[in-house]
Short mmCIF file of C-alpha atoms in Angstrom, two decimals:
data_model
loop_
_atom_site.label_atom_id
_atom_site.label_comp_id
_atom_site.label_asym_id
_atom_site.label_seq_id
_atom_site.Cartn_x
_atom_site.Cartn_y
_atom_site.Cartn_z
CA UNK A 640 75.33 -20.79 -72.00
CA UNK A 641 72.28 -22.32 -70.35
CA UNK A 642 70.12 -20.19 -68.06
CA UNK A 643 71.12 -22.30 -65.04
CA UNK A 644 74.76 -21.31 -65.51
CA UNK A 645 74.05 -17.58 -65.28
CA UNK A 646 75.98 -15.99 -62.45
CA UNK A 647 76.42 -12.42 -61.29
CA UNK A 648 80.04 -11.29 -61.64
CA UNK A 649 81.89 -9.90 -58.64
CA UNK A 650 84.04 -7.12 -60.06
CA UNK A 651 86.56 -5.25 -57.91
CA UNK A 652 87.94 -1.79 -58.71
CA UNK A 653 91.07 -0.63 -56.90
CA UNK A 654 92.19 2.98 -56.68
CA UNK A 655 94.51 5.02 -54.47
CA UNK A 656 91.53 7.21 -53.56
CA UNK A 657 88.29 8.46 -55.07
CA UNK A 658 89.22 8.79 -58.74
CA UNK A 659 88.65 5.13 -59.59
CA UNK A 660 84.94 5.79 -59.07
CA UNK A 661 84.89 7.16 -62.63
CA UNK A 662 86.17 3.75 -63.78
CA UNK A 663 83.61 1.94 -61.61
CA UNK A 664 80.88 4.06 -63.14
CA UNK A 665 82.02 3.42 -66.69
CA UNK A 666 82.00 -0.36 -66.08
CA UNK A 667 78.66 -0.33 -64.32
CA UNK A 668 77.09 1.57 -67.24
CA UNK A 669 78.07 -1.29 -69.57
CA UNK A 670 77.46 -4.10 -67.07
CA UNK A 671 74.65 -3.13 -64.70
CA UNK A 672 73.88 -6.65 -63.46
CA UNK A 673 77.01 -7.25 -61.40
CA UNK A 674 78.24 -6.93 -57.82
CA UNK A 675 80.89 -4.24 -57.43
CA UNK A 676 83.57 -3.94 -54.76
CA UNK A 677 85.45 -0.65 -54.65
CA UNK A 678 88.70 -0.25 -52.70
CA UNK A 679 90.14 3.24 -52.12
CA UNK A 680 93.57 3.22 -50.45
CA UNK A 681 92.88 6.65 -48.98
CA UNK A 682 95.28 6.28 -46.02
CA UNK A 683 98.26 5.88 -48.29
CA UNK A 684 97.42 8.29 -51.10
CA UNK A 685 98.80 10.04 -53.00
CA UNK A 686 101.01 7.44 -54.64
CA UNK A 687 102.77 10.24 -56.54
CA UNK A 688 105.83 10.72 -54.32
CA UNK A 689 106.28 7.04 -53.42
CA UNK A 690 108.77 4.61 -54.94
CA UNK A 691 107.70 1.79 -57.28
CA UNK A 692 108.47 -0.78 -54.56
CA UNK A 693 106.27 0.96 -51.99
CA UNK A 694 103.41 1.44 -54.45
CA UNK A 695 103.57 -2.20 -55.53
CA UNK A 696 103.46 -3.32 -51.88
CA UNK A 697 100.39 -1.14 -51.21
CA UNK A 698 98.49 -2.32 -54.29
CA UNK A 699 99.36 -5.99 -53.76
CA UNK A 700 98.10 -5.90 -50.15
CA UNK A 701 94.83 -4.35 -51.32
CA UNK A 702 94.53 -6.85 -54.20
CA UNK A 703 94.96 -9.79 -51.82
CA UNK A 704 92.31 -8.34 -49.52
CA UNK A 705 89.92 -8.05 -52.48
CA UNK A 706 90.73 -11.58 -53.69
CA UNK A 707 89.86 -12.88 -50.22
CA UNK A 708 86.35 -11.39 -50.65
CA UNK A 709 85.81 -13.73 -53.62
CA UNK A 710 86.04 -11.71 -56.82
CA UNK A 711 85.98 -12.73 -60.48
CA UNK A 712 88.01 -9.86 -61.88
CA UNK A 713 90.15 -7.01 -60.57
CA UNK A 714 90.46 -3.62 -62.25
CA UNK A 715 93.37 -1.35 -61.26
CA UNK A 716 91.51 1.91 -61.78
CA UNK A 717 94.42 4.15 -60.77
CA UNK A 718 96.75 5.26 -63.58
CA UNK A 719 99.83 5.43 -61.35
CA UNK A 720 99.16 1.99 -59.86
CA UNK A 721 98.51 0.58 -63.35
CA UNK A 722 101.78 2.10 -64.54
CA UNK A 723 103.89 0.85 -61.62
CA UNK A 724 102.27 -2.21 -60.04
CA UNK A 725 100.23 -4.13 -62.64
CA UNK A 726 102.72 -6.97 -63.06
CA UNK A 727 103.27 -7.37 -59.31
CA UNK A 728 99.51 -7.63 -58.78
CA UNK A 729 99.13 -10.16 -61.62
CA UNK A 730 101.74 -12.34 -59.92
CA UNK A 731 100.14 -11.99 -56.51
CA UNK A 732 96.50 -12.91 -57.21
CA UNK A 733 94.67 -15.64 -59.12
CA UNK A 734 92.02 -13.59 -60.90
CA UNK A 735 92.30 -11.63 -64.18
CA UNK A 736 93.73 -8.14 -63.57
CA UNK A 737 93.00 -5.23 -65.94
CA UNK A 738 94.81 -1.88 -65.79
CA UNK A 739 93.75 1.38 -67.42
CA UNK A 740 96.81 2.15 -69.51
CA UNK A 741 96.69 -0.53 -72.22
CA UNK A 742 92.95 0.01 -72.84
CA UNK A 743 93.59 3.78 -72.97
CA UNK A 744 96.37 3.34 -75.53
CA UNK A 745 94.20 1.01 -77.62
CA UNK A 746 91.38 3.56 -77.62
CA UNK A 747 93.80 6.27 -78.79
CA UNK A 748 94.89 3.94 -81.60
CA UNK A 749 91.30 3.59 -82.77
CA UNK A 750 90.65 7.35 -82.77
CA UNK A 751 93.90 8.86 -84.03
CA UNK A 752 94.86 9.29 -87.68
CA UNK A 753 98.15 11.13 -87.15
CA UNK A 754 99.53 8.76 -84.49
CA UNK A 755 100.52 11.81 -82.50
CA UNK A 756 98.96 12.08 -79.04
CA UNK A 757 98.95 14.19 -75.90
CA UNK A 758 98.64 12.63 -72.43
CA UNK A 759 97.45 14.75 -69.50
CA UNK A 760 98.25 12.99 -66.22
CA UNK A 761 99.63 13.37 -62.70
CA UNK A 762 103.33 13.92 -62.20
CA UNK A 763 103.89 10.29 -61.12
CA UNK A 764 102.16 8.85 -64.19
CA UNK A 765 104.06 11.21 -66.51
CA UNK A 766 107.36 10.30 -64.83
CA UNK A 767 106.64 6.59 -65.33
CA UNK A 768 106.21 7.19 -69.12
CA UNK A 769 103.85 4.19 -69.13
CA UNK A 770 101.52 5.82 -71.67
CA UNK A 771 104.43 6.88 -73.88
CA UNK A 772 105.70 3.29 -73.98
CA UNK A 773 102.25 1.76 -74.56
CA UNK A 774 101.64 4.25 -77.39
CA UNK A 775 105.14 3.83 -78.89
CA UNK A 776 104.37 0.11 -79.30
CA UNK A 777 101.42 1.28 -81.45
CA UNK A 778 103.61 3.60 -83.53
CA UNK A 779 102.71 6.79 -81.70
CA UNK A 780 104.68 9.92 -81.01
CA UNK A 781 103.49 11.15 -77.59
CA UNK A 782 103.76 14.34 -75.55
CA UNK A 783 103.08 13.87 -71.82
CA UNK A 784 102.04 16.81 -69.64
CA UNK A 785 101.78 16.78 -65.83
CA UNK A 786 98.72 18.73 -64.67
CA UNK A 787 99.11 18.75 -60.86
CA UNK A 788 96.37 21.31 -60.16
CA UNK A 789 93.51 19.42 -61.77
CA UNK A 790 93.04 16.77 -59.05
CA UNK A 791 92.83 19.33 -56.21
CA UNK A 792 90.41 21.43 -58.29
CA UNK A 793 88.12 18.43 -58.90
CA UNK A 794 88.36 17.45 -55.23
CA UNK A 795 87.38 20.99 -54.24
CA UNK A 796 84.23 20.35 -56.30
CA UNK A 797 85.14 23.01 -58.87
CA UNK A 798 84.25 20.80 -61.84
CA UNK A 799 82.39 23.48 -63.80
CA UNK A 800 84.28 26.45 -62.45
CA UNK A 801 85.90 29.31 -64.38
CA UNK A 802 89.14 28.86 -62.41
CA UNK A 803 89.38 25.22 -63.46
CA UNK A 804 88.72 26.15 -67.09
CA UNK A 805 91.44 28.81 -66.90
CA UNK A 806 93.93 26.29 -65.43
CA UNK A 807 93.05 23.69 -68.11
CA UNK A 808 93.47 26.38 -70.79
CA UNK A 809 96.94 27.26 -69.46
CA UNK A 810 97.99 23.58 -69.44
CA UNK A 811 96.63 23.21 -72.99
CA UNK A 812 98.49 26.28 -74.29
CA UNK A 813 101.75 25.13 -72.65
CA UNK A 814 101.23 21.69 -74.24
CA UNK A 815 100.41 22.85 -77.76
CA UNK A 816 103.57 24.94 -77.76
CA UNK A 817 105.66 21.74 -77.39
CA UNK A 818 103.48 18.86 -78.64
CA UNK A 819 103.70 17.38 -82.16
CA UNK A 820 101.88 19.71 -84.57
CA UNK A 821 99.39 17.15 -85.88
CA UNK A 822 98.38 15.54 -82.61
CA UNK A 823 94.72 14.56 -82.78
CA UNK A 824 94.18 12.65 -79.51
CA UNK A 825 94.22 13.79 -75.88
CA UNK A 826 94.33 10.95 -73.36
CA UNK A 827 92.79 11.84 -70.01
CA UNK A 828 95.44 9.91 -68.09
CA UNK A 829 94.13 10.43 -64.56
CA UNK A 830 90.87 9.09 -63.17
CA UNK A 831 89.74 12.56 -62.08
CA UNK A 832 89.98 14.09 -65.55
CA UNK A 833 86.90 12.48 -67.16
CA UNK A 834 84.86 14.74 -64.84
CA UNK A 835 86.35 17.67 -66.78
CA UNK A 836 85.47 16.30 -70.22
CA UNK A 837 83.16 19.20 -71.18
CA UNK A 838 85.76 21.68 -70.08
CA UNK A 839 88.60 19.95 -72.02
CA UNK A 840 86.31 19.94 -75.09
CA UNK A 841 86.07 23.74 -74.82
CA UNK A 842 89.82 24.37 -74.39
CA UNK A 843 91.17 21.79 -76.89
CA UNK A 844 91.46 22.54 -80.62
CA UNK A 845 88.65 21.02 -82.72
CA UNK A 846 90.95 18.43 -84.32
CA UNK A 847 91.81 16.82 -81.00
CA UNK A 848 89.64 13.93 -79.83
CA UNK A 849 89.34 13.12 -76.13
CA UNK A 850 90.28 9.60 -75.03
CA UNK A 851 88.81 8.40 -71.73
CA UNK A 852 90.71 5.31 -70.51
CA UNK A 853 87.85 4.60 -68.06
CA UNK A 854 85.49 3.87 -70.96
CA UNK A 855 88.13 1.84 -72.79
CA UNK A 856 88.79 -0.12 -69.59
CA UNK A 857 85.07 -0.85 -69.22
CA UNK A 858 85.09 -2.35 -72.72
CA UNK A 859 88.13 -4.45 -71.77
CA UNK A 860 86.21 -5.74 -68.74
CA UNK A 861 83.24 -6.72 -70.95
CA UNK A 862 85.50 -8.64 -73.31
CA UNK A 863 87.28 -10.49 -70.47
CA UNK A 864 84.15 -11.51 -68.57
CA UNK A 865 83.01 -15.14 -69.06
CA UNK A 866 79.76 -15.45 -71.05
CA UNK A 867 77.61 -16.67 -68.17
CA UNK A 868 78.48 -13.57 -66.14
CA UNK A 869 78.30 -11.22 -69.11
CA UNK A 870 74.77 -12.35 -70.02
CA UNK A 871 73.68 -11.97 -66.41
CA UNK A 872 75.19 -8.48 -66.24
CA UNK A 873 73.30 -7.48 -69.41
CA UNK A 874 69.87 -8.81 -68.39
CA UNK A 875 67.07 -6.27 -68.78
CA UNK A 876 66.27 -4.48 -65.51
CA UNK A 877 69.43 -5.84 -63.88
CA UNK A 878 70.79 -3.56 -61.16
CA UNK A 879 74.26 -3.34 -59.62
CA UNK A 880 75.15 -3.78 -55.95
CA UNK A 881 78.06 -1.95 -54.34
CA UNK A 882 80.50 -2.41 -51.47
CA UNK A 883 82.88 0.46 -50.71
CA UNK A 884 86.08 -0.04 -48.72
CA UNK A 885 88.63 2.60 -47.74
CA UNK A 886 91.73 2.64 -45.55
CA UNK A 887 91.08 6.08 -43.95
CA UNK A 888 88.18 8.47 -43.22
CA UNK A 889 84.97 6.79 -44.39
CA UNK A 890 83.24 10.10 -43.71
CA UNK A 891 85.33 12.01 -46.26
CA UNK A 892 84.75 9.28 -48.83
CA UNK A 893 80.96 9.42 -48.35
CA UNK A 894 81.00 13.20 -48.55
CA UNK A 895 83.02 13.35 -51.77
CA UNK A 896 81.62 10.30 -53.60
CA UNK A 897 78.69 12.21 -55.20
CA UNK A 898 81.28 14.25 -57.16
CA UNK A 899 82.11 11.04 -59.01
CA UNK A 900 78.91 8.96 -58.86
CA UNK A 901 75.28 9.80 -59.56
CA UNK A 902 74.11 8.43 -56.22
CA UNK A 903 74.82 8.85 -52.51
CA UNK A 904 77.17 6.44 -50.73
CA UNK A 905 75.90 5.96 -47.21
CA UNK A 906 77.82 2.88 -46.12
CA UNK A 907 81.60 2.72 -46.37
CA UNK A 908 83.76 0.08 -44.64
CA UNK A 909 87.07 0.96 -43.01
CA UNK A 910 89.68 -1.67 -43.89
CA UNK A 911 93.13 -2.19 -42.38
CA UNK A 912 95.64 -3.81 -44.73
CA UNK A 913 98.73 -2.77 -42.71
CA UNK A 914 101.39 -0.24 -43.56
CA UNK B 1209 128.32 35.54 -21.03
CA UNK B 1210 132.06 35.53 -21.59
CA UNK B 1211 133.40 35.35 -25.14
CA UNK B 1212 134.88 31.89 -24.52
CA UNK B 1213 131.40 30.51 -23.84
CA UNK B 1214 130.05 31.60 -27.21
CA UNK B 1215 128.72 28.65 -29.16
CA UNK B 1216 126.89 28.31 -32.46
CA UNK B 1217 123.39 26.90 -31.96
CA UNK B 1218 122.28 23.80 -33.87
CA UNK B 1219 118.64 24.45 -34.71
CA UNK B 1220 116.46 21.79 -36.36
CA UNK B 1221 113.27 22.51 -38.30
CA UNK B 1222 110.90 19.64 -39.01
CA UNK B 1223 108.19 19.70 -41.65
CA UNK B 1224 106.10 17.15 -43.54
CA UNK B 1225 107.53 18.55 -46.78
CA UNK B 1226 108.83 21.83 -48.21
CA UNK B 1227 106.60 24.35 -46.43
CA UNK B 1228 108.71 24.48 -43.26
CA UNK B 1229 111.39 26.22 -45.32
CA UNK B 1230 109.42 29.45 -44.78
CA UNK B 1231 109.86 28.87 -41.03
CA UNK B 1232 113.56 28.08 -41.46
CA UNK B 1233 113.97 31.30 -43.43
CA UNK B 1234 112.18 33.40 -40.81
CA UNK B 1235 114.43 32.00 -38.05
CA UNK B 1236 117.61 32.40 -40.09
CA UNK B 1237 116.74 36.05 -40.79
CA UNK B 1238 116.69 36.72 -37.03
CA UNK B 1239 119.57 34.38 -36.14
CA UNK B 1240 122.05 34.22 -39.01
CA UNK B 1241 124.95 32.79 -36.99
CA UNK B 1242 123.62 29.29 -36.40
CA UNK B 1243 123.77 25.80 -37.95
CA UNK B 1244 120.44 24.70 -39.39
CA UNK B 1245 119.17 21.18 -39.96
CA UNK B 1246 116.01 20.85 -42.02
CA UNK B 1247 114.02 17.62 -42.12
CA UNK B 1248 111.24 17.21 -44.73
CA UNK B 1249 109.23 14.01 -44.31
CA UNK B 1250 108.43 13.99 -48.02
CA UNK B 1251 107.84 10.23 -48.28
CA UNK B 1252 104.97 10.36 -45.82
CA UNK B 1253 103.32 13.65 -46.76
CA UNK B 1254 100.64 14.84 -46.81
CA UNK B 1255 99.77 14.36 -43.16
CA UNK B 1256 96.26 15.63 -43.92
CA UNK B 1257 94.43 12.32 -44.28
CA UNK B 1258 96.36 10.46 -41.57
CA UNK B 1259 95.22 9.74 -38.02
CA UNK B 1260 96.72 11.53 -35.00
CA UNK B 1261 98.47 8.32 -33.95
CA UNK B 1262 100.14 7.84 -37.33
CA UNK B 1263 101.20 11.48 -37.56
CA UNK B 1264 102.65 11.40 -34.03
CA UNK B 1265 104.63 8.25 -34.89
CA UNK B 1266 106.05 9.89 -38.04
CA UNK B 1267 107.04 13.13 -36.30
CA UNK B 1268 108.53 11.35 -33.27
CA UNK B 1269 110.73 9.14 -35.48
CA UNK B 1270 111.99 12.23 -37.32
CA UNK B 1271 112.54 14.11 -34.05
CA UNK B 1272 114.63 11.25 -32.63
CA UNK B 1273 116.70 11.19 -35.82
CA UNK B 1274 117.33 14.93 -35.48
CA UNK B 1275 118.15 14.63 -31.78
CA UNK B 1276 120.78 12.01 -32.66
CA UNK B 1277 122.49 14.60 -34.89
CA UNK B 1278 123.11 16.72 -31.77
CA UNK B 1279 120.70 19.67 -31.81
CA UNK B 1280 120.01 22.40 -29.30
CA UNK B 1281 116.41 23.13 -30.25
CA UNK B 1282 113.70 21.58 -32.43
CA UNK B 1283 111.07 23.56 -34.28
CA UNK B 1284 107.99 21.73 -35.57
CA UNK B 1285 107.46 23.92 -38.62
CA UNK B 1286 104.39 22.09 -39.90
CA UNK B 1287 101.02 23.36 -38.65
CA UNK B 1288 99.36 19.93 -38.78
CA UNK B 1289 102.24 18.28 -36.94
CA UNK B 1290 102.26 21.11 -34.36
CA UNK B 1291 98.52 20.65 -33.90
CA UNK B 1292 98.60 16.87 -33.52
CA UNK B 1293 102.05 15.74 -32.35
CA UNK B 1294 103.71 18.49 -30.29
CA UNK B 1295 103.17 16.80 -26.92
CA UNK B 1296 104.30 13.38 -28.17
CA UNK B 1297 107.51 14.94 -29.51
CA UNK B 1298 108.15 16.83 -26.26
CA UNK B 1299 107.92 13.53 -24.37
CA UNK B 1300 110.18 11.73 -26.84
CA UNK B 1301 113.20 14.05 -27.02
CA UNK B 1302 115.39 15.92 -24.53
CA UNK B 1303 115.68 19.28 -26.30
CA UNK B 1304 113.26 22.22 -26.22
CA UNK B 1305 110.51 21.80 -28.86
CA UNK B 1306 108.68 24.79 -30.34
CA UNK B 1307 105.55 24.49 -32.50
CA UNK B 1308 104.03 27.16 -34.75
CA UNK B 1309 100.52 27.36 -33.33
CA UNK B 1310 101.10 28.98 -29.92
CA UNK B 1311 103.46 31.64 -31.37
CA UNK B 1312 100.89 32.29 -34.14
CA UNK B 1313 98.09 32.74 -31.61
CA UNK B 1314 100.26 35.06 -29.49
CA UNK B 1315 101.05 37.19 -32.54
CA UNK B 1316 97.34 37.47 -33.34
CA UNK B 1317 96.73 38.57 -29.75
CA UNK B 1318 99.26 41.38 -30.15
CA UNK B 1319 97.75 42.64 -33.42
CA UNK B 1320 94.01 42.26 -32.92
CA UNK B 1321 91.74 44.79 -31.21
CA UNK B 1322 88.43 43.03 -31.81
CA UNK B 1323 89.59 39.56 -30.67
CA UNK B 1324 87.91 38.13 -33.74
CA UNK B 1325 90.18 36.27 -36.13
CA UNK B 1326 90.17 34.24 -39.33
CA UNK B 1327 92.48 31.23 -39.81
CA UNK B 1328 93.30 30.02 -43.32
CA UNK B 1329 94.79 26.52 -43.17
CA UNK B 1330 94.77 23.04 -44.66
CA UNK B 1331 91.83 20.75 -44.05
CA UNK B 1332 93.72 18.72 -41.42
CA UNK B 1333 94.73 21.79 -39.42
CA UNK B 1334 91.19 23.19 -39.56
CA UNK B 1335 89.74 19.84 -38.47
CA UNK B 1336 92.11 19.75 -35.48
CA UNK B 1337 90.78 23.17 -34.34
CA UNK B 1338 94.17 23.74 -32.71
CA UNK B 1339 94.19 27.44 -33.65
CA UNK B 1340 90.61 27.89 -32.47
CA UNK B 1341 91.51 26.43 -29.05
CA UNK B 1342 94.77 28.41 -28.74
CA UNK B 1343 92.90 31.61 -29.63
CA UNK B 1344 89.93 30.83 -27.38
CA UNK B 1345 92.36 30.71 -24.42
CA UNK B 1346 93.23 34.30 -25.39
CA UNK B 1347 89.55 35.36 -25.51
CA UNK B 1348 89.20 35.13 -29.28
CA UNK B 1349 86.25 34.25 -31.46
CA UNK B 1350 87.72 32.43 -34.49
CA UNK B 1351 86.53 31.39 -37.93
CA UNK B 1352 88.64 28.64 -39.55
CA UNK B 1353 88.62 28.14 -43.33
CA UNK B 1354 90.19 25.21 -45.18
CA UNK B 1355 91.91 26.39 -48.39
CA UNK B 1356 92.96 23.11 -50.06
CA UNK B 1357 93.92 24.63 -53.43
CA UNK B 1358 96.56 27.02 -52.12
CA UNK B 1359 99.30 24.44 -51.43
CA UNK B 1360 99.08 22.87 -54.92
CA UNK B 1361 99.08 26.37 -56.48
CA UNK B 1362 102.23 27.37 -54.56
CA UNK B 1363 103.88 24.04 -55.41
CA UNK B 1364 103.06 24.63 -59.11
CA UNK B 1365 105.11 27.83 -58.70
CA UNK B 1366 102.07 30.06 -59.31
CA UNK B 1367 102.87 32.39 -56.44
CA UNK B 1368 102.19 35.63 -58.33
CA UNK B 1369 99.62 34.23 -60.72
CA UNK B 1370 96.15 35.61 -61.55
CA UNK B 1371 94.61 32.15 -61.00
CA UNK B 1372 96.01 32.01 -57.47
CA UNK B 1373 94.73 35.51 -56.73
CA UNK B 1374 91.30 34.53 -58.03
CA UNK B 1375 91.26 31.41 -55.81
CA UNK B 1376 92.38 33.41 -52.75
CA UNK B 1377 89.66 36.00 -53.50
CA UNK B 1378 87.00 33.26 -53.65
CA UNK B 1379 88.15 31.80 -50.31
CA UNK B 1380 88.15 35.30 -48.81
CA UNK B 1381 84.62 36.07 -50.04
CA UNK B 1382 83.32 32.72 -48.74
CA UNK B 1383 85.00 33.44 -45.40
CA UNK B 1384 83.76 37.01 -44.96
CA UNK B 1385 80.20 35.79 -45.54
CA UNK B 1386 80.48 33.60 -42.41
CA UNK B 1387 83.24 35.11 -40.23
CA UNK B 1388 82.61 37.49 -37.30
CA UNK B 1389 81.90 40.97 -38.68
CA UNK B 1390 84.72 42.74 -36.85
CA UNK B 1391 87.51 40.27 -37.47
CA UNK B 1392 90.77 42.15 -37.87
CA UNK B 1393 93.39 39.37 -38.03
CA UNK B 1394 94.02 36.69 -40.65
CA UNK B 1395 96.35 33.91 -39.49
CA UNK B 1396 98.25 32.25 -42.33
CA UNK B 1397 97.95 28.80 -40.75
CA UNK B 1398 99.91 26.81 -43.30
CA UNK B 1399 103.62 27.11 -44.01
CA UNK B 1400 103.02 27.68 -47.73
CA UNK B 1401 100.79 30.70 -47.25
CA UNK B 1402 103.44 33.30 -46.26
CA UNK B 1403 104.60 33.06 -49.89
CA UNK B 1404 101.19 34.49 -50.83
CA UNK B 1405 101.38 37.43 -48.41
CA UNK B 1406 101.27 40.15 -51.11
CA UNK B 1407 98.33 38.45 -52.73
CA UNK B 1408 96.40 38.07 -49.42
CA UNK B 1409 97.08 41.76 -48.77
CA UNK B 1410 95.32 42.60 -52.04
CA UNK B 1411 92.26 40.39 -51.46
CA UNK B 1412 91.72 41.04 -47.71
CA UNK B 1413 89.78 44.08 -46.47
CA UNK B 1414 91.99 46.92 -45.21
CA UNK B 1415 91.06 46.36 -41.55
CA UNK B 1416 92.44 42.82 -41.53
CA UNK B 1417 96.06 42.36 -40.49
CA UNK B 1418 98.03 39.36 -41.69
CA UNK B 1419 99.60 37.14 -39.03
CA UNK B 1420 102.54 34.97 -40.13
CA UNK B 1421 103.16 32.23 -37.53
CA UNK B 1422 106.59 31.62 -39.10
CA UNK B 1423 107.77 35.06 -37.97
CA UNK B 1424 106.18 34.63 -34.54
CA UNK B 1425 107.86 31.23 -34.23
CA UNK B 1426 111.22 32.76 -35.11
CA UNK B 1427 110.79 35.22 -32.24
CA UNK B 1428 109.91 32.31 -29.92
CA UNK B 1429 113.17 30.61 -30.98
CA UNK B 1430 115.15 33.75 -30.18
CA UNK B 1431 113.62 33.99 -26.72
CA UNK B 1432 114.25 30.29 -25.93
CA UNK B 1433 117.87 30.21 -27.08
CA UNK B 1434 120.53 30.35 -24.31
CA UNK B 1435 122.45 33.64 -24.24
CA UNK B 1436 125.80 32.19 -25.36
CA UNK B 1437 124.18 30.83 -28.54
CA UNK B 1438 122.01 33.88 -29.11
CA UNK B 1439 124.99 36.24 -28.97
CA UNK B 1440 126.91 34.02 -31.34
CA UNK B 1441 123.94 33.91 -33.73
CA UNK B 1442 123.71 37.71 -33.71
CA UNK B 1443 127.41 38.43 -34.32
CA UNK B 1444 128.07 40.86 -37.16
CA UNK B 1445 128.88 39.07 -40.44
CA UNK B 1446 127.76 35.73 -39.00
CA UNK B 1447 126.48 33.36 -41.68
CA UNK B 1448 124.26 30.28 -41.37
CA UNK B 1449 125.12 26.73 -42.45
CA UNK B 1450 122.48 24.28 -43.67
CA UNK B 1451 121.86 20.55 -43.81
CA UNK B 1452 118.79 19.33 -45.67
CA UNK B 1453 117.30 15.88 -45.08
CA UNK B 1454 114.28 14.34 -46.79
CA UNK B 1455 112.67 10.91 -46.78
CA UNK B 1456 111.91 10.77 -50.54
CA UNK B 1457 113.10 12.31 -53.84
CA UNK B 1458 116.03 14.59 -53.05
CA UNK B 1459 115.82 15.76 -56.68
CA UNK B 1460 112.29 17.14 -56.30
CA UNK B 1461 113.30 18.89 -53.05
CA UNK B 1462 116.29 20.58 -54.71
CA UNK B 1463 114.17 21.62 -57.68
CA UNK B 1464 111.41 23.16 -55.56
CA UNK B 1465 113.46 24.67 -52.71
CA UNK B 1466 114.10 27.99 -54.55
CA UNK B 1467 110.34 28.66 -54.37
CA UNK B 1468 110.78 28.95 -50.60
CA UNK B 1469 114.39 30.07 -50.11
CA UNK B 1470 116.47 32.79 -51.71
CA UNK B 1471 119.29 30.40 -52.57
CA UNK B 1472 119.82 27.13 -54.42
CA UNK B 1473 119.96 23.85 -52.48
CA UNK B 1474 122.43 21.58 -54.20
CA UNK B 1475 122.99 18.94 -51.54
CA UNK B 1476 120.09 17.05 -49.98
CA UNK B 1477 120.46 13.86 -47.91
CA UNK B 1478 118.04 10.97 -48.25
CA UNK B 1479 117.13 9.64 -44.80
CA UNK B 1480 115.29 6.44 -43.89
CA UNK B 1481 113.43 6.59 -40.58
CA UNK B 1482 111.22 3.56 -41.30
CA UNK B 1483 107.47 3.42 -41.91
#
């Protein structure tokens, strides 16, 4: 790659709401010299109760909007959207599309000796069994546990709160009662859960390693990025730029973003991509 | 009213999801001899993050669907929908429409001596300030507190759970720090909260009375019902009939209904009222 070919990558991260910011942050830590576009479909969240067809329509409309902004790569940061709409999005746009589930399963494969894993996720992601299938292809036996209280607790800002620790402990006890005895990997299968990593470390048995699909996804982005963009993104002193787009309440997004990012978000665009 | 005029009332209760079942139950306790239609707009919940225009469109489409089933009275059981769409619904249908906010405010007026009240509600209801306005017209000074964790806790089935009590206690402490010193009424401004009545009783100071808008709404229904239907509904040994309609996942509705009702719901209709 000659220096004249160097080009900043335009990387888009889609999520149904705020949670994908943990994925954005993981990518930006590895690739600081890039331009980031974040799309939070806040008007239509949560995707949990919606049908596959509706979710695919929502994600595809957002993906097309992002493609029209001129992007080099699209990351589906939302676990539910990755589970239910990845193939529809890949058919609809002409840029590489990376979901969080395959990278998460690959990361579990690298960490686990027993090939027995636990997945904590939202009800919709558990019901899709996307992680179970991705892990089964890698020879895993998987126990999936829906943890519906964890997202509201994170969104209340109770990240280091005794109530949240108590709830996580209850979910862990319920899980260990039913999970394979030798499981040694816990996949944090919802974008909000990496914020509770310290807390999960305290409530999980020592033998269990935590798997953060956001980090694994960031590594997948690095490996998919063309060399001229990768080198540019890794230049010393390179800094990221950000554009934030949401479909409802820019004010709420700005207010809650610091829960997920280490900086303030003062400009958020309101986008209309239809029903 | 002559006996030949007696007629069973057809009473519809609308909600964005399951919570309105507490309103249905309060009405049915007062008026057992009636036919009940329940509509849960589960595909489009939560209404919290949506604009007034979108919410009004959703509620009006449901109200028209209910009107087409031949009803005598429509109750908007959802606090957010009552706050944001009551007038649109009244214009759209030709049956009496009762919301939960005015009856709730009237009940607070009857119980309170200090005219200082607390409202616990969802974020959307608090942001609408509908209770504050309704109470201000009655000379009240009101402190509104958003309690976003309580709905997920109820929906997890943790109604008598130490975690839920701890969360309610935290909300109460945060509220008492800021609320008027003499407040003596706590309005349970979300349809899920009446399920936590015993728990609120334990965490609220003795001087504070609990106001359940569901009960107040049931009394409003009784007073609006024509005499021939009211007499029929109050006949000894009269029993209610039920029809349940939802816009998504009838299975989830059936599974969760026993949290709110004292009987099993084995038949739920899936209804499509468009976007």
